[in-house]
Each structure stands twice: as C-alpha cells, then as structure tokens.
Amino acid sequence: MQAALVRMIAAAAVATLAIAPSASAGPAPSAIGKTAPSPDMTDLLNYVRNHGGTGFIVIQDGKLLIDETWPAPDDDQMFANFVYGRAGDGALFEDVASQQKSFVAVLAAIAIDKGLIDPEKPVSTYLGQGWSKASPEQEAAIRVIDILTMSSGLDEKFGYVAPPRTVFFYNTPVYAISKRIVSAAAGQPLDAITHDWLTAPTGMKDTAWRKRPAVLASIGNDTGLVTTPRDVARFGLMVLHGGVAQNGARVVSQAQLDALFTRSATNPAYGRLWWLNGGSYTIRAAAGRSEGQLIPAAPSDLVGALGAFDRRLYIVPSRKLVVVRMGAATNDREFDQQLWLRLMKVIG
C-alpha cells in the first residue's frame, strides 16, 4: 500500500512537470497559477532570478509549487561554456558541473546492487595496477569507497599525500576515476550504463554525457552531464521516493541509497559523492572547515547534489521536498543559506 502511494505521488509530480508550459517565449509561469503570489513567494523568486537563476523548481508532497525559467545572462562567457542550447520545453541544456558526482554515485550504487562492484575492494580490482602515482603498496590500500568519499589520500595529480580514510580532500580529478570504475565493472560505456540504468527508467529524456570544451576538461574531468531542470527534478523524485521511478520500477535499492547518505569518517557533511546537512561540522572545497551544519537554515535531513555556478539539487525527506536551481554563478557566498531562509517561509 505504501509503495503504491509512493508511485502515485511520484507519477503525479513528474506528470505535472511534463505538461508544464514551455518557457521558450519568456519566463515560464510558476505553479502558483493565476493568483497573485504571496510576498514571501515574490521575495524567493526575485532572489533566485536576480542571482543568475535560469531554472528553479520546487516540488513538495507531490505538488509542483514552482517551475520557473529565465533567460541566460548574455555577458557571462564562462557560463556559456556550460550551455548546449535549449530543450523542447524551452529550458537550457546545462552541464551541471560537479552535480554529476551525485548522479555517478547512484550509478555506482546500482552497480553494487547488481553485484558488479564491491566498494570495499581496491580500485585496482577494476582498473588494474598503476592507475595512480602512488607506490604499488599505497595504491593497493585505496578502495572504491575511498574514491566515493573523497578520502583517497591522493592529490589532484594522483600523488600520494596521506593514508586513505584519514583526510577529506575534495578532489575532482580523482573522483573522475569513479566513472571508469563503474564502466569497467559493467563492461559497458558510461553512456550506455547511464541510459539503461538511470535516465531511461527515470524518464530523464533530456540528459546525456557530453565531451567538455578544453577550458573545462583541463580540470581533470573531461565529460559533463548535460541536462535540464525538469530532468534533475525527476532524478530527485526518484531518490526522494526510495529509488523508485515514476513507473513503479525500482532503479536502486533503499539500502544502497542509505549508504550514499551515510556520513563519512573524514567529513560529516559528506557521504558517497553527496553533501549532507545536519553534521557537527563541514569541510568545503575552498572554505575549509567550519563548525555547524552545511546549511543552518535548512532541515537537518537535507541531502544535496551541489555543483559549480551554484547548481543545486536539494532533497528533504522530512518535507517530501525536491528543489532544483540551475543557472550562472550567484556571486553570493551565502547563497544556500539565503535561499533557504526564503524558501522555508514559502514551504512552511
């Protein structure tokens, strides 16, 4: 009975996304309908729009509260490198930057469900020896889970710095190895795995991997996940509903989702390539360690797929909530906090 209810809620929300009006002619109407928005809603939408937002979706308890699309900034060349035209609904196709890590985490979880990956085994089990610049003995100690939790002990050039599982270091080049691990374990290209295991069953028709331009590939992760706000929302709904797609098919097990959101030993604000609220302290890529949770204004059970240019997917089980923000960089170091201060007034 509970599983049937979950499927009904997920299907209703995704169906609403599918029939929402196109934004190609300008800003898409929000889901508040024709009635005048409340002052709190207006404040929230103005904040997102005025801070570089190109897409903003809020779904709570199966109801589409907000579905807004705005034009891309025309004076941001770096942002332009992340844009690949428009989808049929008028939304931009955007490379979601490091948000892709959380999508790959789900692919790895599916591979574990299929018995293709054991996260406790060394990375060399799947890639062979010599994938890093560490000594053979040092490399053999680095497990798959250490890559997923950013605790490999390697630097960005794959050199040995510390024993695995002792230091959290947000390391995008080493993270990119996880895509090779999943592909090698499955014996299939990443594109095929992503389609067959994730995007097709979840109804994400506008999502695919693309080769990045040289200016982006130089960071050590040369493929970008290109998608739309609505597809990211579909992904979020699948996660919110325990790994069940809108058609009732199970995409990933609840046990492996729970593993993704288990706090790592080196950073309580990080699980397996997902950010976690509610920890006693947070270690961020650039800001270093700070006391307290990731986003003080947000519910403590929030989990997030976060990327450069403030791309955001927030999932809050206690509020049955999925929030997506796409766009250019906000240039607000307190963006997450300021967004949630406003959003909590809207969702109650």
mmCIF file of N, CA and C in Angstrom, residues 25-110:
data_model
loop_
_atom_site.group_PDB
_atom_site.id
_atom_site.type_symbol
_atom_site.label_atom_id
_atom_site.label_comp_id
_atom_site.label_asym_id
_atom_site.label_seq_id
_atom_site.Cartn_x
_atom_site.Cartn_y
_atom_site.Cartn_z
ATOM 1 N N ALA A 25 9.188 31.266 -24.957
ATOM 2 C CA ALA A 25 8.750 32.619 -25.286
ATOM 3 C C ALA A 25 9.024 33.603 -24.159
ATOM 4 N N GLY A 26 9.661 33.154 -23.122
ATOM 5 C CA GLY A 26 9.951 34.036 -21.997
ATOM 6 C C GLY A 26 9.864 33.279 -20.705
ATOM 7 N N PRO A 27 9.850 33.960 -19.587
ATOM 8 C CA PRO A 27 9.786 33.282 -18.306
ATOM 9 C C PRO A 27 8.547 32.406 -18.184
ATOM 10 N N ALA A 28 8.761 31.170 -17.741
ATOM 11 C CA ALA A 28 7.631 30.246 -17.602
ATOM 12 C C ALA A 28 6.790 30.621 -16.408
ATOM 13 N N PRO A 29 5.465 30.480 -16.521
ATOM 14 C CA PRO A 29 4.624 30.751 -15.357
ATOM 15 C C PRO A 29 4.967 29.791 -14.229
ATOM 16 N N SER A 30 4.930 30.259 -13.009
ATOM 17 C CA SER A 30 5.182 29.359 -11.891
ATOM 18 C C SER A 30 3.909 28.587 -11.583
ATOM 19 N N ALA A 31 4.055 27.575 -10.735
ATOM 20 C CA ALA A 31 2.934 26.709 -10.423
ATOM 21 C C ALA A 31 1.948 27.350 -9.470
ATOM 22 N N ILE A 32 2.137 28.610 -9.125
ATOM 23 C CA ILE A 32 1.194 29.269 -8.227
ATOM 24 C C ILE A 32 -0.084 29.666 -8.953
ATOM 25 N N GLY A 33 -0.083 29.461 -10.286
ATOM 26 C CA GLY A 33 -1.293 29.727 -11.045
ATOM 27 C C GLY A 33 -1.517 31.209 -11.296
ATOM 28 N N LYS A 34 -2.779 31.609 -11.412
ATOM 29 C CA LYS A 34 -3.115 32.984 -11.786
ATOM 30 C C LYS A 34 -3.290 33.901 -10.581
ATOM 31 N N THR A 35 -3.313 33.326 -9.406
ATOM 32 C CA THR A 35 -3.456 34.171 -8.228
ATOM 33 C C THR A 35 -2.155 34.909 -7.961
ATOM 34 N N ALA A 36 -2.268 36.055 -7.325
ATOM 35 C CA ALA A 36 -1.078 36.851 -7.027
ATOM 36 C C ALA A 36 -0.196 36.109 -6.026
ATOM 37 N N PRO A 37 1.104 36.064 -6.274
ATOM 38 C CA PRO A 37 1.983 35.380 -5.331
ATOM 39 C C PRO A 37 2.049 36.120 -4.012
ATOM 40 N N SER A 38 2.320 35.373 -2.975
ATOM 41 C CA SER A 38 2.484 35.976 -1.653
ATOM 42 C C SER A 38 3.777 36.784 -1.627
ATOM 43 N N PRO A 39 3.914 37.704 -0.682
ATOM 44 C CA PRO A 39 5.174 38.453 -0.565
ATOM 45 C C PRO A 39 6.385 37.536 -0.373
ATOM 46 N N ASP A 40 6.207 36.447 0.391
ATOM 47 C CA ASP A 40 7.321 35.528 0.596
ATOM 48 C C ASP A 40 7.705 34.815 -0.691
ATOM 49 N N MET A 41 6.718 34.416 -1.479
ATOM 50 C CA MET A 41 6.994 33.781 -2.764
ATOM 51 C C MET A 41 7.687 34.759 -3.698
ATOM 52 N N THR A 42 7.198 35.985 -3.729
ATOM 53 C CA THR A 42 7.818 37.002 -4.589
ATOM 54 C C THR A 42 9.270 37.238 -4.203
ATOM 55 N N ASP A 43 9.529 37.308 -2.908
ATOM 56 C CA ASP A 43 10.889 37.519 -2.426
ATOM 57 C C ASP A 43 11.797 36.359 -2.841
ATOM 58 N N LEU A 44 11.297 35.140 -2.711
ATOM 59 C CA LEU A 44 12.076 33.957 -3.093
ATOM 60 C C LEU A 44 12.400 33.969 -4.586
ATOM 61 N N LEU A 45 11.367 34.188 -5.415
ATOM 62 C CA LEU A 45 11.581 34.163 -6.859
ATOM 63 C C LEU A 45 12.489 35.294 -7.317
ATOM 64 N N ASN A 46 12.322 36.456 -6.729
ATOM 65 C CA ASN A 46 13.194 37.580 -7.091
ATOM 66 C C ASN A 46 14.639 37.292 -6.719
ATOM 67 N N TYR A 47 14.834 36.663 -5.568
ATOM 68 C CA TYR A 47 16.196 36.357 -5.144
ATOM 69 C C TYR A 47 16.862 35.392 -6.121
ATOM 70 N N VAL A 48 16.160 34.334 -6.498
ATOM 71 C CA VAL A 48 16.740 33.353 -7.415
ATOM 72 C C VAL A 48 16.976 33.975 -8.789
ATOM 73 N N ARG A 49 15.990 34.685 -9.297
ATOM 74 C CA ARG A 49 16.114 35.301 -10.629
ATOM 75 C C ARG A 49 17.234 36.332 -10.668
ATOM 76 N N ASN A 50 17.323 37.156 -9.647
ATOM 77 C CA ASN A 50 18.313 38.236 -9.628
ATOM 78 C C ASN A 50 19.721 37.764 -9.292
ATOM 79 N N HIS A 51 19.859 36.496 -8.972
ATOM 80 C CA HIS A 51 21.180 35.926 -8.708
ATOM 81 C C HIS A 51 21.527 34.855 -9.741
ATOM 82 N N GLY A 52 21.241 35.148 -10.991
ATOM 83 C CA GLY A 52 21.707 34.312 -12.090
ATOM 84 C C GLY A 52 20.906 33.081 -12.393
ATOM 85 N N GLY A 53 19.759 32.900 -11.758
ATOM 86 C CA GLY A 53 18.976 31.693 -11.980
ATOM 87 C C GLY A 53 18.431 31.592 -13.398
ATOM 88 N N THR A 54 18.528 30.400 -13.984
ATOM 89 C CA THR A 54 17.906 30.137 -15.281
ATOM 90 C C THR A 54 16.782 29.111 -15.171
ATOM 91 N N GLY A 55 16.760 28.363 -14.080
ATOM 92 C CA GLY A 55 15.699 27.400 -13.857
ATOM 93 C C GLY A 55 15.531 27.148 -12.376
ATOM 94 N N PHE A 56 14.284 27.073 -11.913
ATOM 95 C CA PHE A 56 14.015 26.888 -10.479
ATOM 96 C C PHE A 56 12.736 26.086 -10.334
ATOM 97 N N ILE A 57 12.852 24.928 -9.677
ATOM 98 C CA ILE A 57 11.713 24.031 -9.486
ATOM 99 C C ILE A 57 11.615 23.669 -8.008
ATOM 100 N N VAL A 58 10.409 23.708 -7.486
ATOM 101 C CA VAL A 58 10.150 23.257 -6.119
ATOM 102 C C VAL A 58 8.952 22.316 -6.159
ATOM 103 N N ILE A 59 9.139 21.098 -5.683
ATOM 104 C CA ILE A 59 8.075 20.100 -5.598
ATOM 105 C C ILE A 59 7.969 19.657 -4.150
ATOM 106 N N GLN A 60 6.781 19.770 -3.587
ATOM 107 C CA GLN A 60 6.573 19.342 -2.202
ATOM 108 C C GLN A 60 5.349 18.453 -2.108
ATOM 109 N N ASP A 61 5.543 17.279 -1.526
ATOM 110 C CA ASP A 61 4.453 16.327 -1.302
ATOM 111 C C ASP A 61 3.696 16.033 -2.603
ATOM 112 N N GLY A 62 4.442 15.882 -3.691
ATOM 113 C CA GLY A 62 3.838 15.567 -4.978
ATOM 114 C C GLY A 62 3.222 16.734 -5.704
ATOM 115 N N LYS A 63 3.324 17.941 -5.149
ATOM 116 C CA LYS A 63 2.735 19.123 -5.774
ATOM 117 C C LYS A 63 3.830 20.032 -6.334
ATOM 118 N N LEU A 64 3.650 20.469 -7.555
ATOM 119 C CA LEU A 64 4.603 21.369 -8.190
ATOM 120 C C LEU A 64 4.296 22.789 -7.741
ATOM 121 N N LEU A 65 5.110 23.311 -6.834
ATOM 122 C CA LEU A 65 4.884 24.651 -6.298
ATOM 123 C C LEU A 65 5.482 25.730 -7.189
ATOM 124 N N ILE A 66 6.641 25.468 -7.766
ATOM 125 C CA ILE A 66 7.338 26.455 -8.597
ATOM 126 C C ILE A 66 7.972 25.742 -9.780
ATOM 127 N N ASP A 67 7.820 26.306 -10.954
ATOM 128 C CA ASP A 67 8.533 25.841 -12.148
ATOM 129 C C ASP A 67 8.813 27.075 -12.999
ATOM 130 N N GLU A 68 9.951 27.703 -12.755
ATOM 131 C CA GLU A 68 10.297 28.960 -13.416
ATOM 132 C C GLU A 68 11.540 28.798 -14.294
ATOM 133 N N THR A 69 11.525 29.469 -15.424
ATOM 134 C CA THR A 69 12.684 29.519 -16.311
ATOM 135 C C THR A 69 12.937 30.966 -16.688
ATOM 136 N N TRP A 70 14.229 31.368 -16.641
ATOM 137 C CA TRP A 70 14.604 32.730 -17.010
ATOM 138 C C TRP A 70 15.703 32.712 -18.059
ATOM 139 N N PRO A 71 15.859 33.803 -18.801
ATOM 140 C CA PRO A 71 16.908 33.842 -19.832
ATOM 141 C C PRO A 71 18.299 33.728 -19.217
ATOM 142 N N ALA A 72 19.223 33.197 -20.006
ATOM 143 C CA ALA A 72 20.610 33.110 -19.561
ATOM 144 C C ALA A 72 21.254 34.479 -19.602
ATOM 145 N N PRO A 73 22.194 34.747 -18.711
ATOM 146 C CA PRO A 73 22.931 36.012 -18.796
ATOM 147 C C PRO A 73 23.738 36.061 -20.091
ATOM 148 N N ASP A 74 23.743 37.218 -20.730
ATOM 149 C CA ASP A 74 24.427 37.318 -22.024
ATOM 150 C C ASP A 74 25.843 37.862 -21.915
ATOM 151 N N ASP A 75 26.321 38.073 -20.701
ATOM 152 C CA ASP A 75 27.650 38.652 -20.518
ATOM 153 C C ASP A 75 28.549 37.761 -19.670
ATOM 154 N N ASP A 76 28.235 36.482 -19.589
ATOM 155 C CA ASP A 76 29.000 35.556 -18.761
ATOM 156 C C ASP A 76 29.576 34.472 -19.667
ATOM 157 N N GLN A 77 30.812 34.657 -20.117
ATOM 158 C CA GLN A 77 31.404 33.729 -21.065
ATOM 159 C C GLN A 77 31.668 32.367 -20.443
ATOM 160 N N MET A 78 32.086 32.336 -19.192
ATOM 161 C CA MET A 78 32.324 31.048 -18.561
ATOM 162 C C MET A 78 31.036 30.239 -18.462
ATOM 163 N N PHE A 79 29.938 30.893 -18.089
ATOM 164 C CA PHE A 79 28.655 30.193 -18.044
ATOM 165 C C PHE A 79 28.288 29.658 -19.420
ATOM 166 N N ALA A 80 28.598 30.415 -20.468
ATOM 167 C CA ALA A 80 28.278 29.986 -21.832
ATOM 168 C C ALA A 80 28.944 28.654 -22.170
ATOM 169 N N ASN A 81 30.087 28.365 -21.552
ATOM 170 C CA ASN A 81 30.762 27.090 -21.803
ATOM 171 C C ASN A 81 29.980 25.907 -21.249
ATOM 172 N N PHE A 82 29.023 26.164 -20.376
ATOM 173 C CA PHE A 82 28.233 25.102 -19.756
ATOM 174 C C PHE A 82 26.870 24.923 -20.426
ATOM 175 N N VAL A 83 26.577 25.691 -21.470
ATOM 176 C CA VAL A 83 25.249 25.672 -22.091
ATOM 177 C C VAL A 83 25.315 25.027 -23.472
ATOM 178 N N TYR A 84 24.334 24.166 -23.766
ATOM 179 C CA TYR A 84 24.308 23.402 -25.014
ATOM 180 C C TYR A 84 22.970 23.565 -25.734
ATOM 181 N N GLY A 85 22.452 24.783 -25.796
ATOM 182 C CA GLY A 85 21.194 25.027 -26.474
ATOM 183 C C GLY A 85 19.999 24.874 -25.559
ATOM 184 N N ARG A 86 18.830 24.691 -26.183
ATOM 185 C CA ARG A 86 17.582 24.598 -25.415
ATOM 186 C C ARG A 86 16.858 23.291 -25.678
ATOM 187 N N ALA A 87 16.173 22.825 -24.657
ATOM 188 C CA ALA A 87 15.331 21.640 -24.767
ATOM 189 C C ALA A 87 13.985 22.022 -25.359
ATOM 190 N N GLY A 88 13.174 21.024 -25.636
ATOM 191 C CA GLY A 88 11.869 21.273 -26.218
ATOM 192 C C GLY A 88 10.955 22.089 -25.336
ATOM 193 N N ASP A 89 11.172 22.053 -24.009
ATOM 194 C CA ASP A 89 10.336 22.828 -23.099
ATOM 195 C C ASP A 89 10.846 24.253 -22.914
ATOM 196 N N GLY A 90 11.917 24.606 -23.640
ATOM 197 C CA GLY A 90 12.457 25.955 -23.559
ATOM 198 C C GLY A 90 13.563 26.131 -22.548
ATOM 199 N N ALA A 91 13.758 25.163 -21.668
ATOM 200 C CA ALA A 91 14.827 25.259 -20.672
ATOM 201 C C ALA A 91 16.181 25.047 -21.331
ATOM 202 N N LEU A 92 17.203 25.603 -20.730
ATOM 203 C CA LEU A 92 18.550 25.423 -21.236
ATOM 204 C C LEU A 92 19.056 24.010 -20.950
ATOM 205 N N PHE A 93 19.797 23.452 -21.918
ATOM 206 C CA PHE A 93 20.612 22.273 -21.638
ATOM 207 C C PHE A 93 21.879 22.775 -20.953
ATOM 208 N N GLU A 94 22.082 22.397 -19.708
ATOM 209 C CA GLU A 94 23.247 22.871 -18.963
ATOM 210 C C GLU A 94 24.076 21.709 -18.431
ATOM 211 N N ASP A 95 25.392 21.845 -18.552
ATOM 212 C CA ASP A 95 26.318 20.960 -17.869
ATOM 213 C C ASP A 95 26.195 21.264 -16.378
ATOM 214 N N VAL A 96 25.849 20.263 -15.597
ATOM 215 C CA VAL A 96 25.560 20.512 -14.180
ATOM 216 C C VAL A 96 26.808 20.556 -13.310
ATOM 217 N N ALA A 97 27.988 20.567 -13.929
ATOM 218 C CA ALA A 97 29.252 20.673 -13.198
ATOM 219 C C ALA A 97 29.363 19.531 -12.184
ATOM 220 N N SER A 98 29.793 19.823 -10.980
ATOM 221 C CA SER A 98 30.051 18.753 -10.004
ATOM 222 C C SER A 98 28.791 18.118 -9.449
ATOM 223 N N GLN A 99 27.638 18.617 -9.833
ATOM 224 C CA GLN A 99 26.408 17.896 -9.503
ATOM 225 C C GLN A 99 26.448 16.485 -10.073
ATOM 226 N N GLN A 100 27.200 16.301 -11.162
ATOM 227 C CA GLN A 100 27.287 14.980 -11.793
ATOM 228 C C GLN A 100 27.789 13.922 -10.817
ATOM 229 N N LYS A 101 28.578 14.333 -9.840
ATOM 230 C CA LYS A 101 29.133 13.366 -8.898
ATOM 231 C C LYS A 101 28.031 12.559 -8.221
ATOM 232 N N SER A 102 26.944 13.219 -7.858
ATOM 233 C CA SER A 102 25.861 12.526 -7.165
ATOM 234 C C SER A 102 25.107 11.587 -8.100
ATOM 235 N N PHE A 103 25.038 11.917 -9.381
ATOM 236 C CA PHE A 103 24.440 11.002 -10.351
ATOM 237 C C PHE A 103 25.311 9.759 -10.495
ATOM 238 N N VAL A 104 26.627 9.952 -10.550
ATOM 239 C CA VAL A 104 27.546 8.820 -10.664
ATOM 240 C C VAL A 104 27.491 7.967 -9.402
ATOM 241 N N ALA A 105 27.293 8.614 -8.256
ATOM 242 C CA ALA A 105 27.147 7.847 -7.015
ATOM 243 C C ALA A 105 25.985 6.874 -7.105
ATOM 244 N N VAL A 106 24.891 7.310 -7.711
ATOM 245 C CA VAL A 106 23.741 6.421 -7.877
ATOM 246 C C VAL A 106 24.069 5.295 -8.849
ATOM 247 N N LEU A 107 24.800 5.604 -9.929
ATOM 248 C CA LEU A 107 25.225 4.542 -10.846
ATOM 249 C C LEU A 107 26.090 3.513 -10.118
ATOM 250 N N ALA A 108 27.000 3.995 -9.272
ATOM 251 C CA ALA A 108 27.826 3.068 -8.501
ATOM 252 C C ALA A 108 26.968 2.226 -7.555
ATOM 253 N N ALA A 109 25.952 2.857 -6.952
ATOM 254 C CA ALA A 109 25.051 2.124 -6.060
ATOM 255 C C ALA A 109 24.296 1.036 -6.821
ATOM 256 N N ILE A 110 23.873 1.343 -8.036
ATOM 257 C CA ILE A 110 23.190 0.341 -8.863
ATOM 258 C C ILE A 110 24.140 -0.805 -9.199
#
